[in-house]
Amino acid sequence: MNSSGIMRWFIWLSQLFYLLLLFYSQLTSSSSSFFNSSSPLLCSQDQSSALLQFKQLFSLSEYVHCDISYPKMESWKEGTDCCSWDGVTCDSVRGDVIGLDLSCSWLYGTIPSNASLFLLPHLQRLNLAFNDFGGSPISSGFGGFAKLRYLNLSGSQFGGEVPLELSHLSQLSSLDLSSKYIMDLSLDTSIVKRLVQNLTKLRELHLDWVNMSSVSHTSFMNLSSSLASLTLGGCGLRGSLPDLDIFGLQNLHELNLGSNGLIGEIPSSFSNLKELSYLDLQFNNLSGPIPASFGNLTKVTQIFLGYNYFTGHIPSSLSYLKDLNIIDLSDNKFQGSILVSLGNLTKVTDIMLYDNNFTGQIPSSLSNLKYLNFIDLSYNKFEGSIPMSLGNLTKVTEIMLQYNNFTGHIPSSLSNLKDLTFTDFSHNNFGGFGGKIPFLTNLTKLTAVDLSYNQLTSQMCEFQPNNSLQSLRLENNRLNGSILNSISNLVNLRELHLSSNNLSGIVEFDKSTNLKELNTLDLSNNSLLLGIKSNSNHTFPHLRNLSMSSCNIIEFPKFLKSSKYLKYLDLSNNRIPNQIPEWMFEVVENLQFLDLHANLLQGNLPVPTSNMTAFFMSNNRLTGEIPSMICKASDLEILDISNNNLSGKIPQCLGNFSHSLLVMDLRTNNFDGTIPDTFEKYNSLATIAFNGNHLEGKLPKSFVNCTNLEVLDLGNNKINDSFPYWLEALSELRLLVLSNNRFHGPIRNHKNKGVFFSKLQILDLSHNEFTSLLPGVYFENLEAMMISNEKAQEPQYLAAYYGNINRFEYDRENIEKPKGFYQDSIEVTVKGSKIERLRVLTIFTMIDLSSNQFQGEIPDALGRLKFLRLLNLSHNSLTGHIPSTLRNLLALEALDLSSNKLTGEIPMQLTLLTFLAMLNLSQNYLIGPIPQGKQFNTFDNKSYDGNLGLCGSPLSIKCSTNEPPPTIFLEDNDSMFAEGFGWKAVLIGYGCGFVFGLVVGYVVFKTRKPQWILRLTEGEREGRVTGHINQRPKRRRS
C-alpha cells in the first residue's frame, strides 16, 4: 500500500472514531436525562407560565354543542410538564408548544389583545372551537402567529369585525371562523381581498354564518388554487353563482354555498369541479333546471339542492354519479317522473325528493338500491301502487310517502324490511293491505307507523306482540271492528289515534291492561259505547292526552278518576247531561286543556285551574255568573264560554288576569252592564268576541292596549257610543264587527296622515245610527282589500295559535309536541234561524255599512278595493250616481245598494265583474237600460224592483229611446234582501268549479233561501275546531 493510500485509510479511521465518540456522548446524555429525576422539564418555563396565565382568563361553563366535551384545562397544574397537559402538543426536540387544542373545553370568558396566549411564537395549530367567548371580538393578536398553519375559532361566540391581522397568517392551510346559524362575526370586502391575496397556501376555508352581505363577489377572485374545501353557508351572499368565480378551483372537494340569497341558474361550468365530492346549494333562490353537465361530477358523494326554485326534470346524467350516497332535491318545483336509471346509483343511502311536483309511479328499479337507508317522496303527486319490489330494500329505516295520490294495497313485502323504524303513508288513497294491518307491527325495530287519512277498509284484528312500536296513527280511514283488544299486545305503545273511522261497539278498557305506557289516546268521531267495566277504576297509568269527541258518550268515563297525569281532555260533541260530577274536579286539577263544548251540561260555570291554558265550555246549558275565581287562571290562553245561558256582569278582572290570553269568547249569552275598562298594556289578546249579549254603555278605551288584536266582534248588543276612531291604533286588526248596536254620529278618522286599518278585511257597522257621509278616508287605507291574499294552495282560516299544551302531533325526537289552535268563526242566520258557525277564510273581504243613516254620494275611493268580495251599502240615504269606478272591484261576489236614493243609469262597466253572483239595486231611482251580458244575464227581476225608470231584460219593460222614463214613486218597501246582508255567507263557484269567497255571519232574507247560501251552510258547516291540526307542516324557511 503506497503512502497516499495509507493516509486515506488513516483519515477514514479518524472520522469513524469521532462519530463513535459523538454517538456515545449523546447516548450517555440521554440516559442521564432519562434516569436522573432532577433533569429539566421538556416544556420551557416561560411557555408553561404563559399557558397557566392564559388559564386564569376563564371560568368553566358546560357547553352543549359538542358530542364529547370536558374541561381540558383542569389538567394544567403548575410544576408539571405542560407537554403532558390535555390539549397541548410540543415539539419533540426543542420542547416548544406547537399545538393547542382547547375545543369543547367549557371555556367562558374573553381573550384580550395582551393575553399570554400570544407569547407562544411557535404555535402551528390552534383550536378554540365551541367555547363561549361572550361575543367578544377576535383579537388582532391572532395575526402574530407567524408559523400558524391551522386556526379554528368556530362556534365560540366571537363577535364583531374579523381583524385584518388574520391576513398576516401567510402559512395557514386551514382557517375556520364558522358558527351555527348566528351571524355574530362579519367580514367586509377589503378584509376578504387581503385574505385571498395573502393566504395562498389555504386548503380549507370555513366561514359559514359569518356576515358577508356587504362583500363584493369579485373579492373571491384568485382564491388559492390549492383550496380543497370552501364553505360559505349562511353568509348573506347575493347575486348569481357565476359572479363568485370559483369554477377554476380544480382541487375543490367540498363546496357549501347553502342558506344564502343566490339567484339564477346553475352554470354548466360547475362540471369543471371534477374533484368535487360534497355540494350544498340548499336554501337559496336558485332556479332553472339542473344542467346535464352535472353528470361529469363523477366523484361527488353528496348533493344538497333542496329549498330552492329549481324546475324541470331530473336529468338522466345524474345516473352517472356512481359514488353518490345522498341526494336532496326537496322543496323545489321539479316535475316529471323518477328516472328508472336512478336505480343504477347503487351506493345511495338517502333520497330526499319531498315537496315537489313529481308525478307517475315509483319505479321498481329503486329496489336495486341495496344500501338505501332513508327515502322521502312526500308532498308530491305520485300515483299508482307501491311496487312489491320495495320489500327488497332490507337496509331501509325510514320511508316517507305522505301527501301523494298513491292507491291500491300496501304490499305485504314491506314486512321484509327488518330495520324499518319509521314509516308515514298518510294522506293518500290506499285502500287496504296485501294482508292484514298487523303485518307492519311484526317488524321488531318499528317505532312509529302513520297510515292516517287514507281509504283503508280493513278489519281491526289482533296485533302480534311488539315491544318497539310507540306510535300508531290510523285516524280518518274506514276501519271497522273492535278497538282496544286489537292492540293490547303492543305493550310499549305511547300514542294511538283511531279517530274518524267506522269503529263501533262497546269499548272495554279493562281489556287493555297491557297498555301501561299509553300516553295519548284518540277515539273521536266513532260510534262507540263505554262498557260497564270501563267505568271501573281501571286506568292507563301514564295517560296524558285523551280525546273522545263525538263518540255518543252520555256520561263522564269513570276510569278518569285515577288519571292523575292527565293534561289534555276532549269530550266535546257528546251527549253528557246535567252537572259536572264532583269527582271530575279532582281530575281537572292538573289539566292544561279541557274541551267539553257541545254537550248538555247544566249548572254553574266550572272554574279553570291555575295551570290551564285552554278552556272550551261553549254550546252547553250553563247558567249563573262568571265566577271571579276564573281570574286566578293566569296561564289561560283560550277562554271560550260562548253559547250558554250565562248572565250578570263581566268581571272587572277579566281584562288583565292573564298576559297569555289570546282568545276571550263570551258570545251569545245574557251578559249585561258595561265592558270592563281594564285591558292592560302588553296583553296578548288576538280575539275578543262579545257578540249577542246585552252589553251597554261606551266602548272601553283600554282596548287600545290590545296591540295584537285581530278580531273584535261586539255585534248584537246595546252599546251606545260614537265611532271609536281610536281603534286606528290597532295595526293588526282584521275583523271589526260593531253591527246591531246604538252607535251614532258621523264616522271620522282621527289621523290626518299615516296608515290605519291597513289589515282590516271585514268591516261590519250595519244596523246602527251612523250619519253623514261614507268614510272615504278609511276606504283609502284598507290595504288588505287592495292586495290579493290567495297564495296558499289550501284554504287558510283566521285562527289564534297557542302552544303550551301537549297536542296530538308525533315527533321522532319529542313525542309530545305542543301545538294547538282556536278557529275564529261567525254564526250564520237564514230566515231568523241560526246555522252552525262558519270559519273565516283569510282571503275573504267585506264591507257592510247597511241600515244606517249615511248620506251623500258613494265615494270613488271604493273603486280602489279591487279584492273586495262583498259590499253592502243598502238601507241608507245615499244619493247621486253609482260610480263607474266600482268596475275595478274585480273580485266582487255580492253587491247590495238597495233602498237608497241613487239616481242615473246602471254603469255598463259593471258587467266586467265576472264573479258577481248576487246583485241588489232595488228600491232606488235608477233609470235607463239594464246592462246585458256576462253575470248580468243571471240576475232576475228582484235585483231591480222599485226602480220604475229601468227597462230591458229581465224586466218586461222594453227600452224605447223616444219615450221618457215613467215617473218614479219610490216606496220604502222591503226588498228580497229586506234587512240587507247583515253578515253574509257566500260560496260561489265559477268556471271549472273554482271556489271563491266564504262570507261569515248571519244573513236574513225575507222571501227565499238562495242556492248560494244553501251551498255554503249545508256544504261548509264547521264549528269551532280544537282537535289536532291536520295541516301540511311548513318546511320552507321564512
mmCIF file with all atom_site columns, N, CA and C in Angstrom, residues 811-843:
data_model
loop_
_atom_site.group_PDB
_atom_site.id
_atom_site.type_symbol
_atom_site.label_atom_id
_atom_site.label_alt_id
_atom_site.label_comp_id
_atom_site.label_asym_id
_atom_site.label_entity_id
_atom_site.label_seq_id
_atom_site.pdbx_PDB_ins_code
_atom_site.Cartn_x
_atom_site.Cartn_y
_atom_site.Cartn_z
_atom_site.occupancy
_atom_site.B_iso_or_equiv
_atom_site.pdbx_formal_charge
_atom_site.auth_seq_id
_atom_site.auth_comp_id
_atom_site.auth_asym_id
_atom_site.auth_atom_id
_atom_site.pdbx_PDB_model_num
ATOM 1  N N  . ASP A 1 811 ? -93.622  13.383 16.917 1.00 0.00 ? 811 ASP A N  1
ATOM 2  C CA . ASP A 1 811 ? -92.297  13.878 16.558 1.00 0.00 ? 811 ASP A CA 1
ATOM 3  C C  . ASP A 1 811 ? -91.302  12.821 17.012 1.00 0.00 ? 811 ASP A C  1
ATOM 4  N N  . ARG A 1 812 ? -90.370  12.459 16.108 1.00 0.00 ? 812 ARG A N  1
ATOM 5  C CA . ARG A 1 812 ? -89.468  11.360 16.436 1.00 0.00 ? 812 ARG A CA 1
ATOM 6  C C  . ARG A 1 812 ? -88.558  11.703 17.606 1.00 0.00 ? 812 ARG A C  1
ATOM 7  N N  . GLU A 1 813 ? -88.272  12.983 17.800 1.00 0.00 ? 813 GLU A N  1
ATOM 8  C CA . GLU A 1 813 ? -87.392  13.362 18.898 1.00 0.00 ? 813 GLU A CA 1
ATOM 9  C C  . GLU A 1 813 ? -88.187  13.749 20.143 1.00 0.00 ? 813 GLU A C  1
ATOM 10 N N  . ASN A 1 814 ? -89.415  14.185 19.945 1.00 0.00 ? 814 ASN A N  1
ATOM 11 C CA . ASN A 1 814 ? -90.230  14.617 21.074 1.00 0.00 ? 814 ASN A CA 1
ATOM 12 C C  . ASN A 1 814 ? -91.669  14.225 20.787 1.00 0.00 ? 814 ASN A C  1
ATOM 13 N N  . ILE A 1 815 ? -92.100  13.129 21.358 1.00 0.00 ? 815 ILE A N  1
ATOM 14 C CA . ILE A 1 815 ? -93.419  12.602 21.042 1.00 0.00 ? 815 ILE A CA 1
ATOM 15 C C  . ILE A 1 815 ? -94.516  13.586 21.442 1.00 0.00 ? 815 ILE A C  1
ATOM 16 N N  . GLU A 1 816 ? -94.324  14.318 22.522 1.00 0.00 ? 816 GLU A N  1
ATOM 17 C CA . GLU A 1 816 ? -95.344  15.246 22.973 1.00 0.00 ? 816 GLU A CA 1
ATOM 18 C C  . GLU A 1 816 ? -95.037  16.627 22.428 1.00 0.00 ? 816 GLU A C  1
ATOM 19 N N  . LYS A 1 817 ? -95.410  16.837 21.202 1.00 0.00 ? 817 LYS A N  1
ATOM 20 C CA . LYS A 1 817 ? -95.100  18.087 20.518 1.00 0.00 ? 817 LYS A CA 1
ATOM 21 C C  . LYS A 1 817 ? -96.219  19.084 20.766 1.00 0.00 ? 817 LYS A C  1
ATOM 22 N N  . PRO A 1 818 ? -95.953  20.222 21.393 1.00 0.00 ? 818 PRO A N  1
ATOM 23 C CA . PRO A 1 818 ? -97.019  21.166 21.712 1.00 0.00 ? 818 PRO A CA 1
ATOM 24 C C  . PRO A 1 818 ? -97.510  21.912 20.487 1.00 0.00 ? 818 PRO A C  1
ATOM 25 N N  . LYS A 1 819 ? -98.824  21.909 20.296 1.00 0.00 ? 819 LYS A N  1
ATOM 26 C CA . LYS A 1 819 ? -99.393  22.621 19.178 1.00 0.00 ? 819 LYS A CA 1
ATOM 27 C C  . LYS A 1 819 ? -100.899 22.671 19.347 1.00 0.00 ? 819 LYS A C  1
ATOM 28 N N  . GLY A 1 820 ? -101.520 23.766 18.951 1.00 0.00 ? 820 GLY A N  1
ATOM 29 C CA . GLY A 1 820 ? -102.967 23.851 19.028 1.00 0.00 ? 820 GLY A CA 1
ATOM 30 C C  . GLY A 1 820 ? -103.473 25.134 18.405 1.00 0.00 ? 820 GLY A C  1
ATOM 31 N N  . PHE A 1 821 ? -104.795 25.219 18.222 1.00 0.00 ? 821 PHE A N  1
ATOM 32 C CA . PHE A 1 821 ? -105.319 26.430 17.640 1.00 0.00 ? 821 PHE A CA 1
ATOM 33 C C  . PHE A 1 821 ? -106.808 26.584 17.947 1.00 0.00 ? 821 PHE A C  1
ATOM 34 N N  . TYR A 1 822 ? -107.252 27.802 17.927 1.00 0.00 ? 822 TYR A N  1
ATOM 35 C CA . TYR A 1 822 ? -108.659 28.155 18.054 1.00 0.00 ? 822 TYR A CA 1
ATOM 36 C C  . TYR A 1 822 ? -109.048 28.846 16.758 1.00 0.00 ? 822 TYR A C  1
ATOM 37 N N  . GLN A 1 823 ? -110.132 28.388 16.133 1.00 0.00 ? 823 GLN A N  1
ATOM 38 C CA . GLN A 1 823 ? -110.539 28.982 14.865 1.00 0.00 ? 823 GLN A CA 1
ATOM 39 C C  . GLN A 1 823 ? -111.621 30.022 15.104 1.00 0.00 ? 823 GLN A C  1
ATOM 40 N N  . ASP A 1 824 ? -111.363 31.222 14.589 1.00 0.00 ? 824 ASP A N  1
ATOM 41 C CA . ASP A 1 824 ? -112.379 32.259 14.637 1.00 0.00 ? 824 ASP A CA 1
ATOM 42 C C  . ASP A 1 824 ? -113.540 31.869 13.740 1.00 0.00 ? 824 ASP A C  1
ATOM 43 N N  . SER A 1 825 ? -114.750 32.173 14.192 1.00 0.00 ? 825 SER A N  1
ATOM 44 C CA . SER A 1 825 ? -115.925 31.783 13.433 1.00 0.00 ? 825 SER A CA 1
ATOM 45 C C  . SER A 1 825 ? -117.053 32.770 13.714 1.00 0.00 ? 825 SER A C  1
ATOM 46 N N  . ILE A 1 826 ? -118.016 32.776 12.824 1.00 0.00 ? 826 ILE A N  1
ATOM 47 C CA . ILE A 1 826 ? -119.169 33.657 12.950 1.00 0.00 ? 826 ILE A CA 1
ATOM 48 C C  . ILE A 1 826 ? -120.431 32.848 12.685 1.00 0.00 ? 826 ILE A C  1
ATOM 49 N N  . GLU A 1 827 ? -121.517 33.186 13.383 1.00 0.00 ? 827 GLU A N  1
ATOM 50 C CA . GLU A 1 827 ? -122.764 32.469 13.155 1.00 0.00 ? 827 GLU A CA 1
ATOM 51 C C  . GLU A 1 827 ? -123.468 32.985 11.907 1.00 0.00 ? 827 GLU A C  1
ATOM 52 N N  . VAL A 1 828 ? -124.164 32.071 11.246 1.00 0.00 ? 828 VAL A N  1
ATOM 53 C CA . VAL A 1 828 ? -124.948 32.405 10.070 1.00 0.00 ? 828 VAL A CA 1
ATOM 54 C C  . VAL A 1 828 ? -126.415 32.193 10.399 1.00 0.00 ? 828 VAL A C  1
ATOM 55 N N  . THR A 1 829 ? -127.260 33.167 10.032 1.00 0.00 ? 829 THR A N  1
ATOM 56 C CA . THR A 1 829 ? -128.695 33.052 10.245 1.00 0.00 ? 829 THR A CA 1
ATOM 57 C C  . THR A 1 829 ? -129.409 33.184 8.914  1.00 0.00 ? 829 THR A C  1
ATOM 58 N N  . VAL A 1 830 ? -130.291 32.261 8.637  1.00 0.00 ? 830 VAL A N  1
ATOM 59 C CA . VAL A 1 830 ? -131.119 32.320 7.446  1.00 0.00 ? 830 VAL A CA 1
ATOM 60 C C  . VAL A 1 830 ? -132.567 32.262 7.879  1.00 0.00 ? 830 VAL A C  1
ATOM 61 N N  . LYS A 1 831 ? -133.350 33.278 7.473  1.00 0.00 ? 831 LYS A N  1
ATOM 62 C CA . LYS A 1 831 ? -134.753 33.390 7.872  1.00 0.00 ? 831 LYS A CA 1
ATOM 63 C C  . LYS A 1 831 ? -134.892 33.324 9.384  1.00 0.00 ? 831 LYS A C  1
ATOM 64 N N  . GLY A 1 832 ? -133.987 33.957 10.079 1.00 0.00 ? 832 GLY A N  1
ATOM 65 C CA . GLY A 1 832 ? -134.077 34.037 11.528 1.00 0.00 ? 832 GLY A CA 1
ATOM 66 C C  . GLY A 1 832 ? -133.619 32.816 12.268 1.00 0.00 ? 832 GLY A C  1
ATOM 67 N N  . SER A 1 833 ? -133.179 31.768 11.588 1.00 0.00 ? 833 SER A N  1
ATOM 68 C CA . SER A 1 833 ? -132.727 30.547 12.246 1.00 0.00 ? 833 SER A CA 1
ATOM 69 C C  . SER A 1 833 ? -131.212 30.465 12.214 1.00 0.00 ? 833 SER A C  1
ATOM 70 N N  . LYS A 1 834 ? -130.618 30.203 13.367 1.00 0.00 ? 834 LYS A N  1
ATOM 71 C CA . LYS A 1 834 ? -129.164 30.133 13.444 1.00 0.00 ? 834 LYS A CA 1
ATOM 72 C C  . LYS A 1 834 ? -128.643 28.845 12.822 1.00 0.00 ? 834 LYS A C  1
ATOM 73 N N  . ILE A 1 835 ? -127.586 29.012 12.072 1.00 0.00 ? 835 ILE A N  1
ATOM 74 C CA . ILE A 1 835 ? -126.873 27.879 11.491 1.00 0.00 ? 835 ILE A CA 1
ATOM 75 C C  . ILE A 1 835 ? -125.552 27.743 12.247 1.00 0.00 ? 835 ILE A C  1
ATOM 76 N N  . GLU A 1 836 ? -124.914 26.586 12.121 1.00 0.00 ? 836 GLU A N  1
ATOM 77 C CA . GLU A 1 836 ? -123.628 26.421 12.793 1.00 0.00 ? 836 GLU A CA 1
ATOM 78 C C  . GLU A 1 836 ? -122.630 27.493 12.378 1.00 0.00 ? 836 GLU A C  1
ATOM 79 N N  . ARG A 1 837 ? -121.672 27.704 13.242 1.00 0.00 ? 837 ARG A N  1
ATOM 80 C CA . ARG A 1 837 ? -120.672 28.730 12.971 1.00 0.00 ? 837 ARG A CA 1
ATOM 81 C C  . ARG A 1 837 ? -119.788 28.339 11.801 1.00 0.00 ? 837 ARG A C  1
ATOM 82 N N  . LEU A 1 838 ? -119.388 29.346 11.064 1.00 0.00 ? 838 LEU A N  1
ATOM 83 C CA . LEU A 1 838 ? -118.569 29.124 9.876  1.00 0.00 ? 838 LEU A CA 1
ATOM 84 C C  . LEU A 1 838 ? -117.192 29.740 10.069 1.00 0.00 ? 838 LEU A C  1
ATOM 85 N N  . ARG A 1 839 ? -116.197 29.038 9.566  1.00 0.00 ? 839 ARG A N  1
ATOM 86 C CA . ARG A 1 839 ? -114.837 29.550 9.630  1.00 0.00 ? 839 ARG A CA 1
ATOM 87 C C  . ARG A 1 839 ? -114.674 30.747 8.698  1.00 0.00 ? 839 ARG A C  1
ATOM 88 N N  . VAL A 1 840 ? -113.681 31.564 8.979  1.00 0.00 ? 840 VAL A N  1
ATOM 89 C CA . VAL A 1 840 ? -113.453 32.786 8.218  1.00 0.00 ? 840 VAL A CA 1
ATOM 90 C C  . VAL A 1 840 ? -112.207 32.618 7.352  1.00 0.00 ? 840 VAL A C  1
ATOM 91 N N  . LEU A 1 841 ? -112.417 32.561 6.043  1.00 0.00 ? 841 LEU A N  1
ATOM 92 C CA . LEU A 1 841 ? -111.283 32.465 5.124  1.00 0.00 ? 841 LEU A CA 1
ATOM 93 C C  . LEU A 1 841 ? -110.442 33.739 5.184  1.00 0.00 ? 841 LEU A C  1
ATOM 94 N N  . THR A 1 842 ? -109.133 33.558 5.183  1.00 0.00 ? 842 THR A N  1
ATOM 95 C CA . THR A 1 842 ? -108.251 34.731 5.231  1.00 0.00 ? 842 THR A CA 1
ATOM 96 C C  . THR A 1 842 ? -108.331 35.559 3.950  1.00 0.00 ? 842 THR A C  1
ATOM 97 N N  . ILE A 1 843 ? -108.829 34.964 2.862  1.00 0.00 ? 843 ILE A N  1
ATOM 98 C CA . ILE A 1 843 ? -108.926 35.727 1.616  1.00 0.00 ? 843 ILE A CA 1
ATOM 99 C C  . ILE A 1 843 ? -110.237 36.490 1.520  1.00 0.00 ? 843 ILE A C  1
#
